[in-house]
Amino acid sequence: MSFLVRVNENFQDYLNTEYESTQKTRLFYIFPLIKLISTLWMIVVVNYAIKTENAYISYIVISIVLILSATLLKINIKRYIKFLVVLGILFPLIVTIPLLFSSEGLTIWSFNIFSINFTVTQLGFNLARNFLLRILANIAIITFFTLSTPFTHIIHILHQIRFPSVLITIITLTYRYFFLFFENLIKILRADDCRRFEKYAFKKRFTHLGTIFSMLLLRSFNHGTKIHQAMLARCYNGDLPDINYRPKLLNTLIYLLCMILLNTLIWIFFV
């Protein structure tokens, strides 16, 4: 219960950061398709540079993203670093640790666990380091794009590139329903915690969790039915309307020139 509450608080914290960063900042008025193309190209350049064992490029990219986030998006750097650490270190760490012991070469550390020898080599350490730095750099770039681009602008990009309307509708509804489902889960868990006077046994917890998630499924289904009926009452015909806004050409050109210059410098000095 407490774990899910902390997850909910961190998730709400990230949503507040995303909302604050997309409120009429300078990057808000840039053509979103240009931001998407430059983000994808930046990911390709950074991954190719790290592949050539230029690991310093990751530190440079992460530092640039942090500086831009603080100056242009005006977000809390501590909050942003916390988000990067959770996504870029805790989750990939499960994959990174085996890379330390997967290669032969110069031994830098060796230890035994239950008569099993584990040896960390220089090559394995370099592979694990490059893998982790690559993930951190990519997450920093993608997070900067999502924080500077509202979700409605991302949907606008999908409309422009002629993405199937059915998939756009599914993505939009899934994005909006996700918050509803998570909020319902927190409410159910809090209500259960207030009405329970004793801790369940270990085996009974699984049965109780099954009951809670069954209740969540039924409640979410009822909410989904009501929302669908409300959409039909508002003349929903299967296509969601696209936004119509005018980005500033000058901001877009400046952003495009800066991205071209940054990618060129990375390519010259690190590739």
PDB file of C-alpha atoms in Angstrom:
ATOM      1  CA  MET A   1       0.000   0.000   0.000  1.00  0.00           C
ATOM      2  CA  SER A   2       2.652   2.517   1.058  1.00  0.00           C
ATOM      3  CA  PHE A   3       4.768   1.564  -1.975  1.00  0.00           C
ATOM      4  CA  LEU A   4       1.911   2.296  -4.392  1.00  0.00           C
ATOM      5  CA  VAL A   5       1.170   5.558  -2.612  1.00  0.00           C
ATOM      6  CA  ARG A   6       4.814   6.627  -3.046  1.00  0.00           C
ATOM      7  CA  VAL A   7       4.664   5.592  -6.693  1.00  0.00           C
ATOM      8  CA  ASN A   8       1.518   7.669  -7.113  1.00  0.00           C
ATOM      9  CA  GLU A   9       3.147  10.682  -5.452  1.00  0.00           C
ATOM     10  CA  ASN A  10       6.224  10.429  -7.682  1.00  0.00           C
ATOM     11  CA  PHE A  11       4.040  10.007 -10.746  1.00  0.00           C
ATOM     12  CA  GLN A  12       1.954  13.049  -9.816  1.00  0.00           C
ATOM     13  CA  ASP A  13       5.191  14.944  -9.228  1.00  0.00           C
ATOM     14  CA  TYR A  14       6.338  14.106 -12.748  1.00  0.00           C
ATOM     15  CA  LEU A  15       2.967  15.159 -14.187  1.00  0.00           C
ATOM     16  CA  ASN A  16       3.226  18.496 -12.391  1.00  0.00           C
ATOM     17  CA  THR A  17       6.713  18.931 -13.840  1.00  0.00           C
ATOM     18  CA  GLU A  18       5.423  18.146 -17.322  1.00  0.00           C
ATOM     19  CA  TYR A  19       2.534  20.582 -16.910  1.00  0.00           C
ATOM     20  CA  GLU A  20       4.779  23.398 -15.679  1.00  0.00           C
ATOM     21  CA  SER A  21       7.351  22.864 -18.437  1.00  0.00           C
ATOM     22  CA  THR A  22       4.786  23.055 -21.272  1.00  0.00           C
ATOM     23  CA  GLN A  23       3.075  26.259 -20.154  1.00  0.00           C
ATOM     24  CA  LYS A  24       3.895  28.713 -22.938  1.00  0.00           C
ATOM     25  CA  THR A  25       7.670  28.342 -22.795  1.00  0.00           C
ATOM     26  CA  ARG A  26       9.895  29.178 -25.752  1.00  0.00           C
ATOM     27  CA  LEU A  27       9.902  25.559 -26.874  1.00  0.00           C
ATOM     28  CA  PHE A  28       6.098  25.497 -26.802  1.00  0.00           C
ATOM     29  CA  TYR A  29       5.877  27.500 -30.047  1.00  0.00           C
ATOM     30  CA  ILE A  30       8.292  25.320 -32.027  1.00  0.00           C
ATOM     31  CA  PHE A  31       6.874  23.127 -34.758  1.00  0.00           C
ATOM     32  CA  PRO A  32       6.482  19.717 -33.023  1.00  0.00           C
ATOM     33  CA  LEU A  33       7.475  17.667 -36.077  1.00  0.00           C
ATOM     34  CA  ILE A  34      10.835  19.464 -36.153  1.00  0.00           C
ATOM     35  CA  LYS A  35      11.348  18.605 -32.485  1.00  0.00           C
ATOM     36  CA  LEU A  36      10.535  14.954 -33.130  1.00  0.00           C
ATOM     37  CA  ILE A  37      12.907  14.653 -36.112  1.00  0.00           C
ATOM     38  CA  SER A  38      15.731  16.419 -34.275  1.00  0.00           C
ATOM     39  CA  THR A  39      15.194  14.204 -31.216  1.00  0.00           C
ATOM     40  CA  LEU A  40      15.386  11.007 -33.265  1.00  0.00           C
ATOM     41  CA  TRP A  41      18.474  12.221 -35.109  1.00  0.00           C
ATOM     42  CA  MET A  42      20.112  13.200 -31.819  1.00  0.00           C
ATOM     43  CA  ILE A  43      19.489   9.693 -30.468  1.00  0.00           C
ATOM     44  CA  VAL A  44      21.094   8.145 -33.569  1.00  0.00           C
ATOM     45  CA  VAL A  45      24.181  10.378 -33.337  1.00  0.00           C
ATOM     46  CA  VAL A  46      24.650   9.814 -29.598  1.00  0.00           C
ATOM     47  CA  ASN A  47      24.273   6.036 -29.876  1.00  0.00           C
ATOM     48  CA  TYR A  48      26.754   5.891 -32.744  1.00  0.00           C
ATOM     49  CA  ALA A  49      29.236   8.028 -30.797  1.00  0.00           C
ATOM     50  CA  ILE A  50      28.958   5.806 -27.713  1.00  0.00           C
ATOM     51  CA  LYS A  51      29.304   2.724 -29.933  1.00  0.00           C
ATOM     52  CA  THR A  52      32.728   3.999 -30.950  1.00  0.00           C
ATOM     53  CA  GLU A  53      33.642   4.003 -27.218  1.00  0.00           C
ATOM     54  CA  ASN A  54      33.390   7.771 -26.802  1.00  0.00           C
ATOM     55  CA  ALA A  55      31.634   7.520 -23.460  1.00  0.00           C
ATOM     56  CA  TYR A  56      32.243  11.175 -22.641  1.00  0.00           C
ATOM     57  CA  ILE A  57      29.519  12.148 -25.085  1.00  0.00           C
ATOM     58  CA  SER A  58      26.928  10.822 -22.634  1.00  0.00           C
ATOM     59  CA  TYR A  59      28.135  13.151 -19.880  1.00  0.00           C
ATOM     60  CA  ILE A  60      28.068  16.066 -22.314  1.00  0.00           C
ATOM     61  CA  VAL A  61      24.560  15.269 -23.582  1.00  0.00           C
ATOM     62  CA  ILE A  62      23.143  14.814 -20.074  1.00  0.00           C
ATOM     63  CA  SER A  63      24.754  18.088 -18.944  1.00  0.00           C
ATOM     64  CA  ILE A  64      23.363  19.960 -21.958  1.00  0.00           C
ATOM     65  CA  VAL A  65      19.881  18.548 -21.342  1.00  0.00           C
ATOM     66  CA  LEU A  66      20.012  19.549 -17.666  1.00  0.00           C
ATOM     67  CA  ILE A  67      21.100  23.091 -18.560  1.00  0.00           C
ATOM     68  CA  LEU A  68      18.383  23.452 -21.201  1.00  0.00           C
ATOM     69  CA  SER A  69      15.769  22.047 -18.823  1.00  0.00           C
ATOM     70  CA  ALA A  70      16.716  24.584 -16.159  1.00  0.00           C
ATOM     71  CA  THR A  71      16.907  27.596 -18.497  1.00  0.00           C
ATOM     72  CA  LEU A  72      14.248  26.971 -21.148  1.00  0.00           C
ATOM     73  CA  LEU A  73      11.746  24.702 -19.386  1.00  0.00           C
ATOM     74  CA  LYS A  74      12.373  26.179 -15.912  1.00  0.00           C
ATOM     75  CA  ILE A  75      11.855  22.889 -14.093  1.00  0.00           C
ATOM     76  CA  ASN A  76      13.304  21.678 -10.814  1.00  0.00           C
ATOM     77  CA  ILE A  77      16.671  20.066 -11.570  1.00  0.00           C
ATOM     78  CA  LYS A  78      16.553  17.830  -8.483  1.00  0.00           C
ATOM     79  CA  ARG A  79      13.178  16.484  -9.553  1.00  0.00           C
ATOM     80  CA  TYR A  80      14.441  15.914 -13.086  1.00  0.00           C
ATOM     81  CA  ILE A  81      17.607  14.119 -11.925  1.00  0.00           C
ATOM     82  CA  LYS A  82      15.514  11.923  -9.629  1.00  0.00           C
ATOM     83  CA  PHE A  83      13.361  10.902 -12.584  1.00  0.00           C
ATOM     84  CA  LEU A  84      16.429  10.110 -14.702  1.00  0.00           C
ATOM     85  CA  VAL A  85      17.964   8.028 -11.924  1.00  0.00           C
ATOM     86  CA  VAL A  86      14.803   5.964 -11.455  1.00  0.00           C
ATOM     87  CA  LEU A  87      14.374   5.223 -15.170  1.00  0.00           C
ATOM     88  CA  GLY A  88      18.002   5.132 -16.250  1.00  0.00           C
ATOM     89  CA  ILE A  89      19.707   3.300 -13.399  1.00  0.00           C
ATOM     90  CA  LEU A  90      17.321   1.238 -11.279  1.00  0.00           C
ATOM     91  CA  PHE A  91      15.537  -0.572 -14.124  1.00  0.00           C
ATOM     92  CA  PRO A  92      18.491  -1.177 -16.539  1.00  0.00           C
ATOM     93  CA  LEU A  93      20.706  -2.216 -13.624  1.00  0.00           C
ATOM     94  CA  ILE A  94      19.294  -5.742 -13.886  1.00  0.00           C
ATOM     95  CA  VAL A  95      20.646  -5.977 -17.444  1.00  0.00           C
ATOM     96  CA  THR A  96      23.851  -4.058 -16.759  1.00  0.00           C
ATOM     97  CA  ILE A  97      25.161  -6.258 -13.925  1.00  0.00           C
ATOM     98  CA  PRO A  98      25.475  -9.458 -16.055  1.00  0.00           C
ATOM     99  CA  LEU A  99      27.506  -7.501 -18.630  1.00  0.00           C
ATOM    100  CA  LEU A 100      30.248  -7.049 -16.032  1.00  0.00           C
ATOM    101  CA  PHE A 101      30.919 -10.804 -16.012  1.00  0.00           C
ATOM    102  CA  SER A 102      30.186 -11.616 -19.665  1.00  0.00           C
ATOM    103  CA  SER A 103      33.573 -10.914 -21.276  1.00  0.00           C
ATOM    104  CA  GLU A 104      37.128 -12.161 -21.027  1.00  0.00           C
ATOM    105  CA  GLY A 105      40.186 -10.004 -20.622  1.00  0.00           C
ATOM    106  CA  LEU A 106      42.096  -8.133 -17.953  1.00  0.00           C
ATOM    107  CA  THR A 107      40.669  -8.948 -14.518  1.00  0.00           C
ATOM    108  CA  ILE A 108      39.984  -5.944 -12.300  1.00  0.00           C
ATOM    109  CA  TRP A 109      37.952  -7.642  -9.550  1.00  0.00           C
ATOM    110  CA  SER A 110      37.161 -11.212  -8.557  1.00  0.00           C
ATOM    111  CA  PHE A 111      35.068 -12.707  -5.736  1.00  0.00           C
ATOM    112  CA  ASN A 112      33.294 -15.944  -4.779  1.00  0.00           C
ATOM    113  CA  ILE A 113      29.659 -16.518  -3.801  1.00  0.00           C
ATOM    114  CA  PHE A 114      28.702 -20.052  -2.715  1.00  0.00           C
ATOM    115  CA  SER A 115      31.841 -21.472  -4.348  1.00  0.00           C
ATOM    116  CA  ILE A 116      30.991 -19.727  -7.630  1.00  0.00           C
ATOM    117  CA  ASN A 117      33.660 -17.402  -8.966  1.00  0.00           C
ATOM    118  CA  PHE A 118      32.627 -14.037 -10.418  1.00  0.00           C
ATOM    119  CA  THR A 119      35.218 -12.056 -12.354  1.00  0.00           C
ATOM    120  CA  VAL A 120      34.839  -8.471 -13.527  1.00  0.00           C
ATOM    121  CA  THR A 121      37.021  -7.735 -16.554  1.00  0.00           C
ATOM    122  CA  GLN A 122      38.038  -4.452 -18.108  1.00  0.00           C
ATOM    123  CA  LEU A 123      36.088  -5.240 -21.281  1.00  0.00           C
ATOM    124  CA  GLY A 124      32.988  -6.203 -19.314  1.00  0.00           C
ATOM    125  CA  PHE A 125      33.216  -3.015 -17.257  1.00  0.00           C
ATOM    126  CA  ASN A 126      33.457  -0.908 -20.432  1.00  0.00           C
ATOM    127  CA  LEU A 127      30.453  -2.691 -21.953  1.00  0.00           C
ATOM    128  CA  ALA A 128      28.348  -2.161 -18.827  1.00  0.00           C
ATOM    129  CA  ARG A 129      29.413   1.480 -18.541  1.00  0.00           C
ATOM    130  CA  ASN A 130      28.646   2.272 -22.185  1.00  0.00           C
ATOM    131  CA  PHE A 131      25.304   0.479 -21.966  1.00  0.00           C
ATOM    132  CA  LEU A 132      24.242   2.399 -18.859  1.00  0.00           C
ATOM    133  CA  LEU A 133      25.441   5.739 -20.219  1.00  0.00           C
ATOM    134  CA  ARG A 134      23.658   5.102 -23.504  1.00  0.00           C
ATOM    135  CA  ILE A 135      20.395   4.492 -21.656  1.00  0.00           C
ATOM    136  CA  LEU A 136      20.852   7.616 -19.525  1.00  0.00           C
ATOM    137  CA  ALA A 137      21.620   9.785 -22.563  1.00  0.00           C
ATOM    138  CA  ASN A 138      18.658   8.437 -24.545  1.00  0.00           C
ATOM    139  CA  ILE A 139      16.265   8.852 -21.610  1.00  0.00           C
ATOM    140  CA  ALA A 140      17.523  12.408 -21.070  1.00  0.00           C
ATOM    141  CA  ILE A 141      16.872  13.278 -24.735  1.00  0.00           C
ATOM    142  CA  ILE A 142      13.442  11.620 -24.843  1.00  0.00           C
ATOM    143  CA  THR A 143      12.413  13.153 -21.518  1.00  0.00           C
ATOM    144  CA  PHE A 144      13.425  16.606 -22.729  1.00  0.00           C
ATOM    145  CA  PHE A 145      11.234  16.094 -25.793  1.00  0.00           C
ATOM    146  CA  THR A 146       8.226  14.923 -23.759  1.00  0.00           C
ATOM    147  CA  LEU A 147       8.627  17.740 -21.229  1.00  0.00           C
ATOM    148  CA  SER A 148       8.844  20.391 -23.948  1.00  0.00           C
ATOM    149  CA  THR A 149       6.035  18.944 -26.084  1.00  0.00           C
ATOM    150  CA  PRO A 150       2.483  18.585 -24.740  1.00  0.00           C
ATOM    151  CA  PHE A 151       0.688  15.329 -25.429  1.00  0.00           C
ATOM    152  CA  THR A 152      -1.775  17.111 -27.730  1.00  0.00           C
ATOM    153  CA  HIS A 153       1.147  18.275 -29.883  1.00  0.00           C
ATOM    154  CA  ILE A 154       2.465  14.711 -30.112  1.00  0.00           C
ATOM    155  CA  ILE A 155      -0.960  13.579 -31.315  1.00  0.00           C
ATOM    156  CA  HIS A 156      -0.854  16.445 -33.823  1.00  0.00           C
ATOM    157  CA  ILE A 157       2.431  15.026 -35.165  1.00  0.00           C
ATOM    158  CA  LEU A 158       0.803  11.615 -35.634  1.00  0.00           C
ATOM    159  CA  HIS A 159      -1.995  13.251 -37.612  1.00  0.00           C
ATOM    160  CA  GLN A 160       0.525  15.058 -39.816  1.00  0.00           C
ATOM    161  CA  ILE A 161       2.495  11.934 -40.715  1.00  0.00           C
ATOM    162  CA  ARG A 162      -0.778  10.180 -41.643  1.00  0.00           C
ATOM    163  CA  PHE A 163      -0.706   7.763 -38.726  1.00  0.00           C
ATOM    164  CA  PRO A 164      -3.807   5.488 -38.733  1.00  0.00           C
ATOM    165  CA  SER A 165      -6.674   7.288 -37.006  1.00  0.00           C
ATOM    166  CA  VAL A 166      -7.698   4.121 -35.153  1.00  0.00           C
ATOM    167  CA  LEU A 167      -4.276   3.850 -33.515  1.00  0.00           C
ATOM    168  CA  ILE A 168      -4.300   7.573 -32.684  1.00  0.00           C
ATOM    169  CA  THR A 169      -7.655   7.132 -30.952  1.00  0.00           C
ATOM    170  CA  ILE A 170      -6.381   4.102 -29.028  1.00  0.00           C
ATOM    171  CA  ILE A 171      -3.239   5.961 -27.915  1.00  0.00           C
ATOM    172  CA  THR A 172      -5.229   9.010 -26.809  1.00  0.00           C
ATOM    173  CA  LEU A 173      -7.837   7.057 -24.863  1.00  0.00           C
ATOM    174  CA  THR A 174      -5.198   4.795 -23.290  1.00  0.00           C
ATOM    175  CA  TYR A 175      -3.223   7.833 -22.164  1.00  0.00           C
ATOM    176  CA  ARG A 176      -6.301   9.423 -20.604  1.00  0.00           C
ATOM    177  CA  TYR A 177      -7.696   6.213 -19.084  1.00  0.00           C
ATOM    178  CA  PHE A 178      -4.388   5.364 -17.477  1.00  0.00           C
ATOM    179  CA  PHE A 179      -4.731   8.206 -14.970  1.00  0.00           C
ATOM    180  CA  LEU A 180      -8.300   7.195 -14.201  1.00  0.00           C
ATOM    181  CA  PHE A 181      -7.329   3.569 -13.544  1.00  0.00           C
ATOM    182  CA  PHE A 182      -4.387   4.502 -11.352  1.00  0.00           C
ATOM    183  CA  GLU A 183      -6.483   6.942  -9.337  1.00  0.00           C
ATOM    184  CA  ASN A 184      -9.142   4.275  -8.793  1.00  0.00           C
ATOM    185  CA  LEU A 185      -6.500   1.822  -7.592  1.00  0.00           C
ATOM    186  CA  ILE A 186      -5.156   4.287  -5.027  1.00  0.00           C
ATOM    187  CA  LYS A 187      -8.680   5.027  -3.762  1.00  0.00           C
ATOM    188  CA  ILE A 188      -9.456   1.316  -3.378  1.00  0.00           C
ATOM    189  CA  LEU A 189      -6.203   0.642  -1.523  1.00  0.00           C
ATOM    190  CA  ARG A 190      -6.706   3.586   0.809  1.00  0.00           C
ATOM    191  CA  ALA A 191     -10.287   2.525   1.569  1.00  0.00           C
ATOM    192  CA  ASP A 192      -9.121  -1.021   2.250  1.00  0.00           C
ATOM    193  CA  ASP A 193      -6.361   0.228   4.528  1.00  0.00           C
ATOM    194  CA  CYS A 194      -8.832   2.330   6.551  1.00  0.00           C
ATOM    195  CA  ARG A 195     -11.252  -0.585   7.028  1.00  0.00           C
ATOM    196  CA  ARG A 196      -8.674  -3.217   7.947  1.00  0.00           C
ATOM    197  CA  PHE A 197      -7.658  -3.615  11.586  1.00  0.00           C
ATOM    198  CA  GLU A 198      -5.124  -6.426  11.226  1.00  0.00           C
ATOM    199  CA  LYS A 199      -2.450  -7.535   8.819  1.00  0.00           C
ATOM    200  CA  TYR A 200      -3.217 -10.467   6.572  1.00  0.00           C
ATOM    201  CA  ALA A 201      -1.124 -13.603   6.519  1.00  0.00           C
ATOM    202  CA  PHE A 202       1.316 -14.023   3.659  1.00  0.00           C
ATOM    203  CA  LYS A 203      -0.888 -16.448   1.682  1.00  0.00           C
ATOM    204  CA  LYS A 204      -4.048 -14.461   2.305  1.00  0.00           C
ATOM    205  CA  ARG A 205      -2.470 -11.323   0.869  1.00  0.00           C
ATOM    206  CA  PHE A 206      -2.479 -12.815  -2.634  1.00  0.00           C
ATOM    207  CA  THR A 207      -6.173 -13.662  -2.372  1.00  0.00           C
ATOM    208  CA  HIS A 208      -6.910 -10.183  -1.076  1.00  0.00           C
ATOM    209  CA  LEU A 209      -4.899  -8.531  -3.859  1.00  0.00           C
ATOM    210  CA  GLY A 210      -6.820 -10.619  -6.395  1.00  0.00           C
ATOM    211  CA  THR A 211     -10.075  -9.309  -4.930  1.00  0.00           C
ATOM    212  CA  ILE A 212      -8.810  -5.729  -5.091  1.00  0.00           C
ATOM    213  CA  PHE A 213      -7.738  -5.982  -8.727  1.00  0.00           C
ATOM    214  CA  SER A 214     -11.040  -7.666  -9.637  1.00  0.00           C
ATOM    215  CA  MET A 215     -12.833  -4.728  -8.056  1.00  0.00           C
ATOM    216  CA  LEU A 216     -10.563  -2.352  -9.973  1.00  0.00           C
ATOM    217  CA  LEU A 217     -11.359  -4.132 -13.238  1.00  0.00           C
ATOM    218  CA  LEU A 218     -15.114  -3.898 -12.656  1.00  0.00           C
ATOM    219  CA  ARG A 219     -14.967  -0.260 -11.601  1.00  0.00           C
ATOM    220  CA  SER A 220     -12.757   0.650 -14.565  1.00  0.00           C
ATOM    221  CA  PHE A 221     -15.127  -1.158 -16.929  1.00  0.00           C
ATOM    222  CA  ASN A 222     -18.068   0.802 -15.526  1.00  0.00           C
ATOM    223  CA  HIS A 223     -16.182   4.085 -15.874  1.00  0.00           C
ATOM    224  CA  GLY A 224     -15.169   3.199 -19.417  1.00  0.00           C
ATOM    225  CA  THR A 225     -18.785   2.434 -20.335  1.00  0.00           C
ATOM    226  CA  LYS A 226     -19.967   5.753 -18.902  1.00  0.00           C
ATOM    227  CA  ILE A 227     -17.242   7.676 -20.713  1.00  0.00           C
ATOM    228  CA  HIS A 228     -18.076   5.949 -24.005  1.00  0.00           C
ATOM    229  CA  GLN A 229     -21.764   6.805 -23.588  1.00  0.00           C
ATOM    230  CA  ALA A 230     -20.832  10.412 -22.817  1.00  0.00           C
ATOM    231  CA  MET A 231     -18.677  10.553 -25.964  1.00  0.00           C
ATOM    232  CA  LEU A 232     -21.533   9.171 -28.081  1.00  0.00           C
ATOM    233  CA  ALA A 233     -23.864  11.780 -26.593  1.00  0.00           C
ATOM    234  CA  ARG A 234     -21.402  14.443 -27.788  1.00  0.00           C
ATOM    235  CA  CYS A 235     -21.512  13.186 -31.399  1.00  0.00           C
ATOM    236  CA  TYR A 236     -18.348  11.073 -31.289  1.00  0.00           C
ATOM    237  CA  ASN A 237     -17.977   9.355 -34.678  1.00  0.00           C
ATOM    238  CA  GLY A 238     -14.714   7.455 -34.188  1.00  0.00           C
ATOM    239  CA  ASP A 239     -12.265  10.283 -34.963  1.00  0.00           C
ATOM    240  CA  LEU A 240     -10.848  12.593 -32.333  1.00  0.00           C
ATOM    241  CA  PRO A 241     -10.416  16.244 -33.398  1.00  0.00           C
ATOM    242  CA  ASP A 242      -6.920  17.543 -34.003  1.00  0.00           C
ATOM    243  CA  ILE A 243      -5.634  20.753 -32.454  1.00  0.00           C
ATOM    244  CA  ASN A 244      -5.061  23.818 -34.609  1.00  0.00           C
ATOM    245  CA  TYR A 245      -2.313  26.181 -33.521  1.00  0.00           C
ATOM    246  CA  ARG A 246       0.344  28.295 -35.203  1.00  0.00           C
ATOM    247  CA  PRO A 247       3.949  27.768 -34.120  1.00  0.00           C
ATOM    248  CA  LYS A 248       6.368  30.664 -34.427  1.00  0.00           C
ATOM    249  CA  LEU A 249       8.618  30.346 -37.458  1.00  0.00           C
ATOM    250  CA  LEU A 250      11.512  32.261 -35.863  1.00  0.00           C
ATOM    251  CA  ASN A 251      11.603  30.000 -32.790  1.00  0.00           C
ATOM    252  CA  THR A 252      11.489  26.925 -35.024  1.00  0.00           C
ATOM    253  CA  LEU A 253      14.371  28.147 -37.199  1.00  0.00           C
ATOM    254  CA  ILE A 254      16.528  29.025 -34.178  1.00  0.00           C
ATOM    255  CA  TYR A 255      15.836  25.631 -32.602  1.00  0.00           C
ATOM    256  CA  LEU A 256      16.618  23.823 -35.869  1.00  0.00           C
ATOM    257  CA  LEU A 257      19.901  25.699 -36.338  1.00  0.00           C
ATOM    258  CA  CYS A 258      20.951  24.969 -32.742  1.00  0.00           C
ATOM    259  CA  MET A 259      20.221  21.258 -33.134  1.00  0.00           C
ATOM    260  CA  ILE A 260      22.125  21.093 -36.435  1.00  0.00           C
ATOM    261  CA  LEU A 261      25.101  22.849 -34.835  1.00  0.00           C
ATOM    262  CA  LEU A 262      25.044  20.576 -31.778  1.00  0.00           C
ATOM    263  CA  ASN A 263      24.832  17.384 -33.835  1.00  0.00           C
ATOM    264  CA  THR A 264      27.608  18.619 -36.135  1.00  0.00           C
ATOM    265  CA  LEU A 265      29.921  19.308 -33.188  1.00  0.00           C
ATOM    266  CA  ILE A 266      29.202  15.888 -31.703  1.00  0.00           C
ATOM    267  CA  TRP A 267      29.876  14.215 -35.041  1.00  0.00           C
ATOM    268  CA  ILE A 268      33.149  16.105 -35.589  1.00  0.00           C
ATOM    269  CA  PHE A 269      34.691  15.683 -32.144  1.00  0.00           C
ATOM    270  CA  PHE A 270      33.335  12.327 -30.966  1.00  0.00           C
ATOM    271  CA  VAL A 271      32.627  10.167 -34.025  1.00  0.00           C
TER     272      VAL A 271
END
